[in-house]
Amino acid sequence: MATYIQRLAAMTDRPLELVQADGAALPQRLVPAHIERLKAYQPGRPPRQLMQELGIDRFIHLASNENPMGPPKSALDAMQEAMHGVHRYPESGAFTLRESLADIYRVGVENIAVGSGSESIMANIIRAFLSDTDEVVTSEGTFIGFYVLVNSQGSKLKLVPLKDYHFDLDGIASAITDKTKLVYLCNPNNPTGTIFSRTEFEEFMRKIPEHVLVILDEAYFEYTMGVAEFPDSMTYRYDNVITLRTFSKAYGMAGIRLGYGLGHDYLISFVNKVKLPFEPNMLAQVAGVAALQDTEYLRQALDNNDVGMKIITQEFQRLGIRYIPSHSNFVLVPYGSADRVAALHENLLRQGIAIRPLSAFGLPDCFRVTIGLPDENEAFVKVFRKLA
Ligand SMILES: Cc1ncc(COP(=O)(O)O)c(C=O)c1O
C-alpha cells in the first residue's frame, strides 16, 4: 500500500479535491505550480563524510565565504553566560541588540530589523511587500538565495546580465516597469566580489521611481568599508532603500544565524510585523551585542583577509590565471569551461580542499575561492599550482 507521502506526492500531478465545511468540493492543487518548479538546494557532501572517505583529518573550507578565524571570543563568552537562560524565550523585539545597532548607526531602534541571518530579513521583505503580480529586477550572477526566495513567492524575476562581472545598473534601471516592486542590488557582489561606485549608485537612484523598493545587500560591507568609492548605503537617506548586513561574514558567526536590516521606520515596521516573534534566538542576540563592541576581532579578521587575498591573487598572477579583483573575502576565477571547473573542484576535494563551482549562479565556467587562514591559503596555492 502506498504511504501517505507517496499518495500526497501523486496528488501534486493532478488537482486535489478539497472538501469545504459546507460539503462543496474545492478543486485545488496540493502544491502551487511555482513551488513545484523550485529546485531543491544541493548541498555538497558533508566534510566529515569526505574526510572519512579520504582518510584525512583536516578539511579546508574555502567554499562558503565564511570567516576562517573562528567566532569572536567576546561573543563566545556572552553566549556561554546566556546559555543558562535558554529555558526562557529570547527578549521579544530583540531591543538590546537593536539598541546597540541603533547607537552604532545613529538611527532609531524602529529603523532596525534583526533576523536569523540577513537571508531571513530578505525573506520577510519579500513576504511583506511582494504579491504574485509584482515583478522583481536584479542581476544575473548574484546571490542565489535571493532568486530562490522570489521564486518561492511566485513573483516574476527579471535578470539583467552582468557587464564584465559587474552589476549593470543602467541595464537594471531600464528593466524597471510599472509592475516592478522590488530591485535587489548586492554590493560587493557575491560571487564576483565587484562593487559599483558612489557615482554609479547615485545616478541609479535618480532613475528609480518611488514605488520601487531597493534592497541593498551589503553582506560583505566590512571588507570594503575603507574603499573611498564604495557607496556605504548608511551615508545616504533614501526612503525606498533597505540595507542588509550580517554577522555571518567578517564577524565570524555564520552558524549562529544573525543579520540585520536598516531602513525607513515605515518599511521596517512591516518587516517586523511579518517576522517570527522570537527570531533571532537568545544566543544570537547576545553574541551580536558582544561582537559589535569587538573592534579588535574585526580588525584582525580584515587583516587576515588582506594578507590571504594577496597570497592567493599573487599566485594567480604568477601562473597567468585571470581573476576578478575582489572587494570581499573571496575571489572569482573565470576558468575556461564547466568541465575544467568540475575537474579542479573534484581534484581539490580529493586533497581535502573545498572551493565553489558557480554553475548554480549562472557562471558555469567560473569558480570562487574564499580566503582562509594563512596555512589554508598556502595549502590551496600549493595544490592549485600543481593542478592548474
Ligand atoms: C550576498 C549575500 N547575502 C546574504 C547572504 C546570507 O547571509 P546570512 O548568513 O546573513 O543569511 C550571503 C551568504 O552567503 C551572501 O553572500
Tab-separated table of C-alpha atoms and ligand atoms in Angstrom:
chain	number	residue	atom	x	y	z
A	1	MET	CA	0.000	0.000	0.000
A	2	ALA	CA	1.268	3.456	-0.896
A	3	THR	CA	2.478	5.522	2.043
A	4	TYR	CA	0.810	8.784	2.974
A	5	ILE	CA	3.714	10.747	1.445
A	6	GLN	CA	3.588	8.710	-1.786
A	7	ARG	CA	-0.117	9.413	-2.043
A	8	LEU	CA	0.470	13.122	-1.373
A	9	ALA	CA	3.248	13.248	-3.970
A	10	ALA	CA	0.986	11.605	-6.547
A	11	MET	CA	-1.612	14.268	-5.886
A	12	THR	CA	0.727	17.074	-6.893
A	13	ASP	CA	0.354	15.966	-10.525
A	14	ARG	CA	-3.395	16.457	-10.614
A	15	PRO	CA	-5.996	18.673	-8.992
A	16	LEU	CA	-6.814	17.712	-5.444
A	17	GLU	CA	-10.449	17.719	-4.360
A	18	LEU	CA	-10.597	19.507	-1.044
A	19	VAL	CA	-13.952	19.474	0.704
A	20	GLN	CA	-15.068	22.687	2.362
A	21	ALA	CA	-17.018	22.801	5.639
A	22	ASP	CA	-20.308	23.153	3.744
A	23	GLY	CA	-19.553	19.980	1.788
A	24	ALA	CA	-18.796	21.741	-1.531
A	25	ALA	CA	-15.765	20.466	-3.382
A	26	LEU	CA	-12.899	22.897	-3.910
A	27	PRO	CA	-10.642	21.778	-6.754
A	28	GLN	CA	-7.125	22.831	-5.929
A	29	ARG	CA	-3.546	21.775	-6.482
A	30	LEU	CA	-1.874	20.471	-3.366
A	31	VAL	CA	1.324	22.394	-4.157
A	32	PRO	CA	1.224	25.672	-6.128
A	33	ALA	CA	2.909	25.426	-9.537
A	34	HIS	CA	5.685	27.889	-8.630
A	35	ILE	CA	6.610	25.756	-5.605
A	36	GLU	CA	6.592	22.567	-7.711
A	37	ARG	CA	9.030	24.255	-10.093
A	38	LEU	CA	11.531	25.172	-7.339
A	39	LYS	CA	14.874	23.405	-7.496
A	40	ALA	CA	15.970	21.982	-4.180
A	41	TYR	CA	19.222	23.284	-2.713
A	42	GLN	CA	22.008	20.803	-3.494
A	43	PRO	CA	24.354	20.665	-0.538
A	44	GLY	CA	27.874	19.333	-1.048
A	45	ARG	CA	28.927	16.098	0.628
A	46	PRO	CA	29.335	16.722	4.363
A	47	PRO	CA	33.029	17.342	5.181
A	48	ARG	CA	33.007	14.651	7.890
A	49	GLN	CA	31.953	12.039	5.320
A	50	LEU	CA	34.589	13.265	2.847
A	51	MET	CA	37.287	13.203	5.500
A	52	GLN	CA	36.413	9.606	6.335
A	53	GLU	CA	36.395	8.607	2.673
A	54	LEU	CA	39.726	10.314	2.016
A	55	GLY	CA	41.335	9.276	5.298
A	56	ILE	CA	42.327	12.858	6.123
A	57	ASP	CA	42.000	14.615	9.471
A	58	ARG	CA	41.691	18.205	8.280
A	59	PHE	CA	39.332	19.786	5.810
A	60	ILE	CA	39.900	23.251	4.335
A	61	HIS	CA	36.641	25.141	3.743
A	62	LEU	CA	37.131	27.731	1.042
A	63	ALA	CA	33.653	27.357	-0.444
A	64	SER	CA	31.185	29.456	1.558
A	65	ASN	CA	32.736	32.881	2.237
A	66	GLU	CA	32.917	32.242	5.956
A	67	ASN	CA	35.441	33.882	8.253
A	68	PRO	CA	38.096	31.209	8.932
A	69	MET	CA	39.258	32.746	12.238
A	70	GLY	CA	36.504	31.225	14.332
A	71	PRO	CA	33.947	33.287	16.271
A	72	PRO	CA	34.983	36.290	18.412
A	73	LYS	CA	35.863	35.207	21.970
A	74	SER	CA	33.724	38.081	23.256
A	75	ALA	CA	30.685	36.529	21.554
A	76	LEU	CA	31.524	33.041	22.834
A	77	ASP	CA	31.733	34.377	26.403
A	78	ALA	CA	28.417	36.176	26.066
A	79	MET	CA	26.738	33.031	24.710
A	80	GLN	CA	28.255	30.892	27.460
A	81	GLU	CA	26.700	33.146	30.058
A	82	ALA	CA	23.341	33.364	28.304
A	83	MET	CA	23.168	29.584	27.878
A	84	HIS	CA	21.827	29.198	31.419
A	85	GLY	CA	18.756	31.153	30.424
A	86	VAL	CA	17.701	29.219	27.338
A	87	HIS	CA	14.684	27.713	29.082
A	88	ARG	CA	13.166	31.205	28.617
A	89	TYR	CA	12.122	32.820	25.336
A	90	PRO	CA	14.550	35.432	23.991
A	91	GLU	CA	13.952	39.125	24.536
A	92	SER	CA	10.940	39.861	22.387
A	93	GLY	CA	11.696	42.562	19.848
A	94	ALA	CA	15.450	41.998	20.422
A	95	PHE	CA	15.633	45.504	21.900
A	96	THR	CA	19.101	45.272	23.415
A	97	LEU	CA	20.616	44.170	20.121
A	98	ARG	CA	18.630	46.697	18.124
A	99	GLU	CA	19.662	49.445	20.553
A	100	SER	CA	23.327	48.518	20.091
A	101	LEU	CA	22.893	48.712	16.332
A	102	ALA	CA	20.939	51.974	16.631
A	103	ASP	CA	23.816	53.501	18.660
A	104	ILE	CA	26.393	52.478	16.097
A	105	TYR	CA	24.449	53.697	13.086
A	106	ARG	CA	22.932	56.728	14.871
A	107	VAL	CA	19.384	55.764	13.916
A	108	GLY	CA	16.305	54.837	15.929
A	109	VAL	CA	15.502	51.296	17.106
A	110	GLU	CA	12.462	51.493	14.826
A	111	ASN	CA	14.808	51.747	11.824
A	112	ILE	CA	16.254	48.305	12.550
A	113	ALA	CA	15.060	44.786	11.847
A	114	VAL	CA	17.006	41.754	13.052
A	115	GLY	CA	16.619	38.169	11.956
A	116	SER	CA	18.103	34.693	11.707
A	117	GLY	CA	20.630	35.741	9.106
A	118	SER	CA	20.159	38.582	6.647
A	119	GLU	CA	18.511	35.991	4.407
A	120	SER	CA	15.652	35.763	6.867
A	121	ILE	CA	15.143	39.527	6.653
A	122	MET	CA	15.248	39.241	2.856
A	123	ALA	CA	12.506	36.613	3.140
A	124	ASN	CA	10.451	38.893	5.368
A	125	ILE	CA	10.825	41.850	2.989
A	126	ILE	CA	9.571	39.649	0.170
A	127	ARG	CA	6.710	38.372	2.298
A	128	ALA	CA	5.751	41.865	3.421
A	129	PHE	CA	5.910	43.717	0.108
A	130	LEU	CA	5.558	41.323	-2.834
A	131	SER	CA	2.378	39.953	-4.285
A	132	ASP	CA	2.434	37.433	-7.124
A	133	THR	CA	1.627	40.068	-9.766
A	134	ASP	CA	4.658	42.160	-8.825
A	135	GLU	CA	7.926	41.982	-10.713
A	136	VAL	CA	11.403	41.912	-9.272
A	137	VAL	CA	14.524	43.069	-11.091
A	138	THR	CA	18.087	42.146	-10.310
A	139	SER	CA	21.263	40.924	-11.960
A	140	GLU	CA	22.307	37.545	-13.246
A	141	GLY	CA	25.264	36.173	-11.317
A	142	THR	CA	24.342	37.408	-7.884
A	143	PHE	CA	23.332	35.823	-4.547
A	144	ILE	CA	21.220	32.779	-5.454
A	145	GLY	CA	19.410	32.796	-2.112
A	146	PHE	CA	17.539	35.860	-3.363
A	147	TYR	CA	16.380	34.099	-6.559
A	148	VAL	CA	15.063	31.181	-4.522
A	149	LEU	CA	13.073	33.469	-2.217
A	150	VAL	CA	11.461	35.381	-5.104
A	151	ASN	CA	10.658	32.185	-6.997
A	152	SER	CA	9.088	30.651	-3.914
A	153	GLN	CA	6.818	33.700	-3.689
A	154	GLY	CA	5.712	33.155	-7.305
A	155	SER	CA	6.664	36.682	-8.395
A	156	LYS	CA	8.245	37.319	-11.788
A	157	LEU	CA	12.013	37.631	-11.598
A	158	LYS	CA	13.763	39.647	-14.332
A	159	LEU	CA	17.515	39.098	-14.551
A	160	VAL	CA	19.808	41.592	-16.269
A	161	PRO	CA	23.153	40.163	-17.473
A	162	LEU	CA	26.337	41.140	-15.662
A	163	LYS	CA	28.602	43.553	-17.526
A	164	ASP	CA	32.173	42.312	-17.312
A	165	TYR	CA	31.348	40.662	-13.945
A	166	HIS	CA	29.838	43.897	-12.572
A	167	PHE	CA	26.232	44.832	-11.828
A	168	ASP	CA	24.858	46.678	-14.865
A	169	LEU	CA	22.971	49.423	-13.035
A	170	ASP	CA	21.892	51.140	-16.277
A	171	GLY	CA	20.504	47.830	-17.549
A	172	ILE	CA	18.652	47.243	-14.276
A	173	ALA	CA	17.170	50.757	-14.288
A	174	SER	CA	15.991	50.228	-17.897
A	175	ALA	CA	14.350	46.889	-16.994
A	176	ILE	CA	12.059	48.563	-14.433
A	177	THR	CA	8.401	48.849	-15.448
A	178	ASP	CA	5.170	49.913	-13.726
A	179	LYS	CA	4.897	46.389	-12.384
A	180	THR	CA	8.320	46.419	-10.712
A	181	LYS	CA	8.023	46.455	-6.938
A	182	LEU	CA	11.481	45.399	-5.868
A	183	VAL	CA	15.087	45.748	-7.049
A	184	TYR	CA	17.881	43.758	-5.447
A	185	LEU	CA	21.460	45.058	-5.506
A	186	CYS	CA	24.398	43.286	-3.924
A	187	ASN	CA	27.460	45.410	-3.170
A	188	PRO	CA	30.106	43.956	-3.044
A	189	ASN	CA	28.512	41.314	-5.204
A	190	ASN	CA	28.641	37.630	-4.358
A	191	PRO	CA	30.089	35.756	-6.279
A	192	THR	CA	32.040	38.312	-8.349
A	193	GLY	CA	33.487	40.425	-5.498
A	194	THR	CA	32.997	43.569	-7.606
A	195	ILE	CA	31.442	46.834	-6.448
A	196	PHE	CA	29.564	49.661	-8.070
A	197	SER	CA	30.795	53.158	-7.167
A	198	ARG	CA	29.172	56.078	-5.350
A	199	THR	CA	28.664	57.926	-8.626
A	200	GLU	CA	27.075	54.885	-10.289
A	201	PHE	CA	24.774	54.307	-7.316
A	202	GLU	CA	23.694	57.957	-7.061
A	203	GLU	CA	22.967	58.080	-10.789
A	204	PHE	CA	20.994	54.826	-10.497
A	205	MET	CA	18.906	56.095	-7.579
A	206	ARG	CA	17.999	59.203	-9.564
A	207	LYS	CA	16.338	56.922	-12.132
A	208	ILE	CA	14.409	54.760	-9.658
A	209	PRO	CA	10.702	55.556	-9.294
A	210	GLU	CA	9.461	55.955	-5.736
A	211	HIS	CA	7.142	52.933	-5.964
A	212	VAL	CA	10.192	50.683	-6.283
A	213	LEU	CA	11.802	49.343	-3.141
A	214	VAL	CA	15.552	48.712	-3.336
A	215	ILE	CA	17.208	46.001	-1.256
A	216	LEU	CA	20.867	46.850	-0.907
A	217	ASP	CA	22.593	43.689	0.276
A	218	GLU	CA	25.865	44.637	1.940
A	219	ALA	CA	26.708	41.261	3.457
A	220	TYR	CA	30.400	41.917	2.720
A	221	PHE	CA	30.326	45.589	3.756
A	222	GLU	CA	33.112	45.359	6.349
A	223	TYR	CA	35.630	44.176	3.730
A	224	THR	CA	35.081	47.229	1.584
A	225	MET	CA	34.165	49.974	4.051
A	226	GLY	CA	37.607	51.595	3.677
A	227	VAL	CA	37.287	51.968	-0.093
A	228	ALA	CA	36.606	55.624	-0.961
A	229	GLU	CA	34.387	54.956	-3.983
A	230	PHE	CA	32.226	52.382	-2.140
A	231	PRO	CA	28.712	53.800	-1.627
A	232	ASP	CA	28.132	52.911	2.042
A	233	SER	CA	24.333	52.942	1.949
A	234	MET	CA	24.118	54.225	5.527
A	235	THR	CA	25.622	57.533	4.444
A	236	TYR	CA	22.539	58.125	2.267
A	237	ARG	CA	18.961	58.696	3.328
A	238	TYR	CA	16.814	57.141	0.629
A	239	ASP	CA	13.346	56.310	1.931
A	240	ASN	CA	12.951	53.406	-0.508
A	241	VAL	CA	16.205	51.577	0.299
A	242	ILE	CA	16.615	48.805	2.877
A	243	THR	CA	20.215	47.909	3.703
A	244	LEU	CA	21.019	44.349	4.739
A	245	ARG	CA	24.109	43.390	6.735
A	246	THR	CA	25.168	40.274	8.578
A	247	PHE	CA	27.264	38.748	11.334
A	248	SER	CA	27.936	35.715	9.089
A	249	LYS	CA	30.972	37.053	7.256
A	250	ALA	CA	33.506	39.466	8.812
A	251	TYR	CA	32.062	38.855	12.311
A	252	GLY	CA	32.693	35.112	12.018
A	253	MET	CA	29.308	33.807	13.168
A	254	ALA	CA	27.618	32.215	10.138
A	255	GLY	CA	26.436	29.276	12.220
A	256	ILE	CA	24.574	31.372	14.762
A	257	ARG	CA	22.398	32.941	12.005
A	258	LEU	CA	22.231	36.660	12.718
A	259	GLY	CA	21.662	39.551	10.362
A	260	TYR	CA	20.074	42.991	10.344
A	261	GLY	CA	18.238	45.383	8.099
A	262	LEU	CA	18.266	49.178	8.231
A	263	GLY	CA	15.743	51.469	6.621
A	264	HIS	CA	12.844	53.891	6.955
A	265	ASP	CA	10.737	53.068	10.025
A	266	TYR	CA	7.605	52.786	7.858
A	267	LEU	CA	9.166	49.976	5.781
A	268	ILE	CA	10.870	48.326	8.748
A	269	SER	CA	7.574	48.230	10.667
A	270	PHE	CA	6.142	45.838	8.048
A	271	VAL	CA	9.245	43.679	8.026
A	272	ASN	CA	8.973	43.384	11.797
A	273	LYS	CA	5.260	42.599	11.602
A	274	VAL	CA	5.743	39.519	9.418
A	275	LYS	CA	8.844	38.162	11.158
A	276	LEU	CA	8.686	35.269	13.590
A	277	PRO	CA	8.281	36.868	17.033
A	278	PHE	CA	11.306	35.376	18.808
A	279	GLU	CA	13.788	35.403	15.989
A	280	PRO	CA	16.806	35.702	16.275
A	281	ASN	CA	17.378	33.270	19.098
A	282	MET	CA	18.693	34.295	22.517
A	283	LEU	CA	22.305	33.187	21.946
A	284	ALA	CA	22.471	35.007	18.620
A	285	GLN	CA	21.155	38.205	20.205
A	286	VAL	CA	23.783	38.325	22.965
A	287	ALA	CA	26.547	37.230	20.573
A	288	GLY	CA	25.645	40.117	18.267
A	289	VAL	CA	25.753	42.698	21.067
A	290	ALA	CA	29.186	41.460	22.168
A	291	ALA	CA	30.629	41.202	18.638
A	292	LEU	CA	29.582	44.744	17.755
A	293	GLN	CA	31.892	46.051	20.503
A	294	ASP	CA	34.749	43.790	19.454
A	295	THR	CA	36.570	46.104	17.079
A	296	GLU	CA	39.848	44.233	17.703
A	297	TYR	CA	38.362	40.980	16.356
A	298	LEU	CA	37.080	42.790	13.287
A	299	ARG	CA	40.484	44.394	12.672
A	300	GLN	CA	42.211	41.004	12.879
A	301	ALA	CA	39.643	39.431	10.553
A	302	LEU	CA	40.154	42.162	7.961
A	303	ASP	CA	43.955	41.928	8.273
A	304	ASN	CA	43.828	38.162	7.806
A	305	ASN	CA	41.712	38.690	4.723
A	306	ASP	CA	44.054	41.292	3.217
A	307	VAL	CA	47.091	39.083	3.709
A	308	GLY	CA	45.335	35.967	2.334
A	309	MET	CA	43.909	37.852	-0.640
A	310	LYS	CA	47.447	38.913	-1.598
A	311	ILE	CA	48.835	35.388	-1.312
A	312	ILE	CA	46.131	33.855	-3.486
A	313	THR	CA	45.892	36.587	-6.120
A	314	GLN	CA	49.676	36.896	-6.433
A	315	GLU	CA	49.797	33.191	-7.151
A	316	PHE	CA	47.103	33.573	-9.812
A	317	GLN	CA	49.160	36.390	-11.365
A	318	ARG	CA	52.316	34.297	-11.283
A	319	LEU	CA	50.505	31.424	-13.021
A	320	GLY	CA	48.881	33.744	-15.565
A	321	ILE	CA	45.387	32.854	-14.297
A	322	ARG	CA	42.758	35.534	-14.871
A	323	TYR	CA	40.814	36.521	-11.749
A	324	ILE	CA	38.359	39.296	-10.983
A	325	PRO	CA	39.830	41.798	-8.474
A	326	SER	CA	37.712	41.482	-5.337
A	327	HIS	CA	36.490	43.830	-2.605
A	328	SER	CA	35.439	40.949	-0.429
A	329	ASN	CA	36.637	37.758	1.289
A	330	PHE	CA	36.613	35.641	-1.874
A	331	VAL	CA	37.849	35.757	-5.447
A	332	LEU	CA	36.107	34.750	-8.655
A	333	VAL	CA	38.148	32.972	-11.309
A	334	PRO	CA	36.857	32.523	-14.886
A	335	TYR	CA	38.420	29.127	-15.614
A	336	GLY	CA	37.664	28.380	-19.255
A	337	SER	CA	34.884	25.798	-19.086
A	338	ALA	CA	32.498	23.997	-16.764
A	339	ASP	CA	34.480	20.789	-17.304
A	340	ARG	CA	37.732	22.408	-16.185
A	341	VAL	CA	35.983	23.813	-13.109
A	342	ALA	CA	34.469	20.408	-12.276
A	343	ALA	CA	37.825	18.656	-12.614
A	344	LEU	CA	39.569	21.244	-10.425
A	345	HIS	CA	36.810	21.055	-7.821
A	346	GLU	CA	36.990	17.267	-7.668
A	347	ASN	CA	40.803	17.194	-7.530
A	348	LEU	CA	40.911	19.801	-4.766
A	349	LEU	CA	38.262	17.884	-2.809
A	350	ARG	CA	40.453	14.788	-3.002
A	351	GLN	CA	43.138	16.859	-1.258
A	352	GLY	CA	40.629	17.987	1.379
A	353	ILE	CA	40.056	21.487	-0.028
A	354	ALA	CA	36.604	22.819	-0.976
A	355	ILE	CA	36.069	25.691	-3.431
A	356	ARG	CA	32.774	26.745	-5.039
A	357	PRO	CA	31.952	25.953	-8.687
A	358	LEU	CA	29.483	28.587	-9.883
A	359	SER	CA	27.096	26.900	-12.320
A	360	ALA	CA	24.206	27.416	-9.883
A	361	PHE	CA	24.987	31.165	-10.038
A	362	GLY	CA	24.747	31.095	-13.840
A	363	LEU	CA	28.552	31.267	-14.227
A	364	PRO	CA	29.362	27.660	-15.165
A	365	ASP	CA	32.923	28.369	-16.339
A	366	CYS	CA	33.892	30.109	-13.079
A	367	PHE	CA	34.823	29.123	-9.561
A	368	ARG	CA	35.016	31.113	-6.346
A	369	VAL	CA	37.592	30.643	-3.633
A	370	THR	CA	37.210	32.082	-0.134
A	371	ILE	CA	40.212	33.482	1.730
A	372	GLY	CA	41.238	31.145	4.548
A	373	LEU	CA	43.779	31.175	7.352
A	374	PRO	CA	47.411	31.695	6.245
A	375	ASP	CA	48.247	27.975	6.231
A	376	GLU	CA	44.968	27.159	4.442
A	377	ASN	CA	45.756	29.692	1.729
A	378	GLU	CA	49.258	28.219	1.403
A	379	ALA	CA	47.785	24.709	1.120
A	380	PHE	CA	45.346	25.853	-1.566
A	381	VAL	CA	48.090	27.636	-3.523
A	382	LYS	CA	50.379	24.622	-3.326
A	383	VAL	CA	47.766	22.182	-4.650
A	384	PHE	CA	46.328	24.630	-7.191
A	385	ARG	CA	49.796	25.210	-8.642
A	386	LYS	CA	50.032	21.517	-9.474
A	387	LEU	CA	46.502	21.263	-10.898
A	388	ALA	CA	46.244	24.499	-12.906
B	1	LIG	C1	25.341	38.447	-0.703
B	1	LIG	C2	24.841	37.618	0.414
B	1	LIG	N1	23.730	37.999	1.044
B	1	LIG	C3	23.243	37.292	2.065
B	1	LIG	C4	23.861	36.143	2.482
B	1	LIG	C5	23.258	35.377	3.611
B	1	LIG	O1	23.760	35.860	4.788
B	1	LIG	P1	23.192	35.399	6.172
B	1	LIG	O2	24.094	34.334	6.668
B	1	LIG	O3	23.227	36.648	6.994
B	1	LIG	O4	21.783	34.917	5.975
B	1	LIG	C6	25.020	35.699	1.858
B	1	LIG	C7	25.667	34.463	2.282
B	1	LIG	O5	26.481	33.889	1.641
B	1	LIG	C8	25.515	36.466	0.790
B	1	LIG	O6	26.609	36.086	0.129
